[in-house]
mmCIF file of C-alpha atoms in Angstrom:
data_model
loop_
_atom_site.group_PDB
_atom_site.id
_atom_site.type_symbol
_atom_site.label_atom_id
_atom_site.label_comp_id
_atom_site.label_asym_id
_atom_site.label_seq_id
_atom_site.Cartn_x
_atom_site.Cartn_y
_atom_site.Cartn_z
ATOM 1 C CA UNK A 908 39.911 -18.128 15.692
ATOM 2 C CA UNK A 909 36.832 -20.997 16.670
ATOM 3 C CA UNK A 910 33.847 -21.084 14.758
ATOM 4 C CA UNK A 911 30.892 -20.379 16.946
ATOM 5 C CA UNK A 912 28.493 -23.223 17.685
ATOM 6 C CA UNK A 913 25.403 -23.496 15.207
ATOM 7 C CA UNK A 914 22.089 -23.610 17.204
ATOM 8 C CA UNK A 915 19.633 -25.945 15.256
ATOM 9 C CA UNK A 916 16.021 -25.115 14.742
ATOM 10 C CA UNK A 917 13.220 -26.565 16.221
ATOM 11 C CA UNK A 918 10.678 -27.953 13.383
ATOM 12 C CA UNK A 919 7.328 -26.795 14.856
ATOM 13 C CA UNK A 920 5.732 -27.141 11.789
ATOM 14 C CA UNK A 921 6.517 -28.781 8.296
ATOM 15 C CA UNK A 922 8.099 -26.525 5.627
ATOM 16 C CA UNK A 923 4.975 -26.413 3.515
ATOM 17 C CA UNK A 924 3.410 -24.941 6.032
ATOM 18 C CA UNK A 925 5.719 -22.065 6.370
ATOM 19 C CA UNK A 926 5.586 -21.588 2.830
ATOM 20 C CA UNK A 927 1.858 -21.192 2.980
ATOM 21 C CA UNK A 928 1.898 -18.797 5.487
ATOM 22 C CA UNK A 929 4.553 -16.631 4.048
ATOM 23 C CA UNK A 930 2.277 -16.788 1.129
ATOM 24 C CA UNK A 931 -0.586 -15.730 2.847
ATOM 25 C CA UNK A 932 1.147 -13.242 4.850
ATOM 26 C CA UNK A 933 2.486 -11.547 1.708
ATOM 27 C CA UNK A 934 -1.018 -11.260 -0.196
ATOM 28 C CA UNK A 935 -2.377 -9.565 3.143
ATOM 29 C CA UNK A 936 0.524 -7.191 2.638
ATOM 30 C CA UNK A 937 -0.209 -6.333 -0.844
ATOM 31 C CA UNK A 938 -3.740 -5.940 0.162
ATOM 32 C CA UNK A 939 -2.899 -3.416 3.046
ATOM 33 C CA UNK A 940 -0.768 -1.385 0.843
ATOM 34 C CA UNK A 941 -3.404 -1.052 -1.686
ATOM 35 C CA UNK A 942 -5.800 -0.429 0.967
ATOM 36 C CA UNK A 943 -3.452 2.563 2.201
ATOM 37 C CA UNK A 944 -3.037 3.912 -1.548
ATOM 38 C CA UNK A 945 -6.659 4.340 -1.586
ATOM 39 C CA UNK A 946 -7.205 6.037 1.405
ATOM 40 C CA UNK A 947 -4.535 8.136 0.602
ATOM 41 C CA UNK A 948 -6.238 9.211 -2.792
ATOM 42 C CA UNK A 949 -9.884 9.535 -1.141
ATOM 43 C CA UNK A 950 -8.468 11.816 1.878
ATOM 44 C CA UNK A 951 -6.753 13.651 -1.182
ATOM 45 C CA UNK A 952 -10.207 14.341 -2.805
ATOM 46 C CA UNK A 953 -11.661 15.256 0.467
ATOM 47 C CA UNK A 954 -8.985 17.808 0.936
ATOM 48 C CA UNK A 955 -9.537 19.103 -2.092
ATOM 49 C CA UNK A 956 -13.472 19.337 -1.396
ATOM 50 C CA UNK A 957 -12.691 21.216 1.904
ATOM 51 C CA UNK A 958 -10.551 23.948 -0.184
ATOM 52 C CA UNK A 959 -6.967 22.806 0.465
ATOM 53 C CA UNK A 960 -4.911 23.328 -3.176
ATOM 54 C CA UNK A 961 -3.391 20.465 -5.089
ATOM 55 C CA UNK A 962 0.066 21.301 -3.716
ATOM 56 C CA UNK A 963 -1.324 21.510 0.135
ATOM 57 C CA UNK A 964 -3.490 17.958 -0.129
ATOM 58 C CA UNK A 965 -0.797 16.056 -2.158
ATOM 59 C CA UNK A 966 1.845 16.791 0.761
ATOM 60 C CA UNK A 967 -0.489 16.210 3.417
ATOM 61 C CA UNK A 968 -0.949 12.966 1.925
ATOM 62 C CA UNK A 969 2.527 12.349 0.539
ATOM 63 C CA UNK A 970 2.291 12.741 -2.980
ATOM 64 C CA UNK A 971 4.178 14.733 -5.111
ATOM 65 C CA UNK A 972 2.442 17.630 -6.762
ATOM 66 C CA UNK A 973 2.273 15.883 -9.942
ATOM 67 C CA UNK A 974 0.631 12.549 -8.565
ATOM 68 C CA UNK A 975 -1.724 15.059 -6.940
ATOM 69 C CA UNK A 976 -3.236 15.843 -10.268
ATOM 70 C CA UNK A 977 -3.006 12.653 -11.579
ATOM 71 C CA UNK A 978 -5.491 11.641 -8.969
ATOM 72 C CA UNK A 979 -7.684 14.759 -9.205
ATOM 73 C CA UNK A 980 -7.767 13.755 -13.215
ATOM 74 C CA UNK A 981 -8.930 10.403 -12.261
ATOM 75 C CA UNK A 982 -11.557 11.733 -9.970
ATOM 76 C CA UNK A 983 -13.004 14.413 -11.997
ATOM 77 C CA UNK A 984 -13.061 11.840 -15.102
ATOM 78 C CA UNK A 985 -14.540 8.492 -13.137
ATOM 79 C CA UNK A 986 -15.143 9.766 -9.587
ATOM 80 C CA UNK A 987 -14.507 6.971 -7.083
ATOM 81 C CA UNK A 988 -13.885 4.301 -9.380
ATOM 82 C CA UNK A 989 -10.892 6.718 -10.761
ATOM 83 C CA UNK A 990 -9.147 6.196 -7.418
ATOM 84 C CA UNK A 991 -9.152 2.480 -7.908
ATOM 85 C CA UNK A 992 -7.073 2.364 -10.800
ATOM 86 C CA UNK A 993 -3.487 3.567 -10.354
ATOM 87 C CA UNK A 994 -2.735 6.935 -11.173
#
């Protein structure tokens, strides 16, 4: 079987620039994930304020029930600051 012709890559920017951009994007993704987790926690607490059970609020934001109880415990102990730390 004949070996396929390998396409050459066009080097529009230096390798170092690509590595720097890769690190920047990686940090951005980590920041977005952290923000998403915080949004889930705040939404969970809002739902609890609105009368949803721990089980219902947990399911709605994608938590296990155990995580819901952990988040509620952190909220009860520290308020908003408790949501910043990882349960």
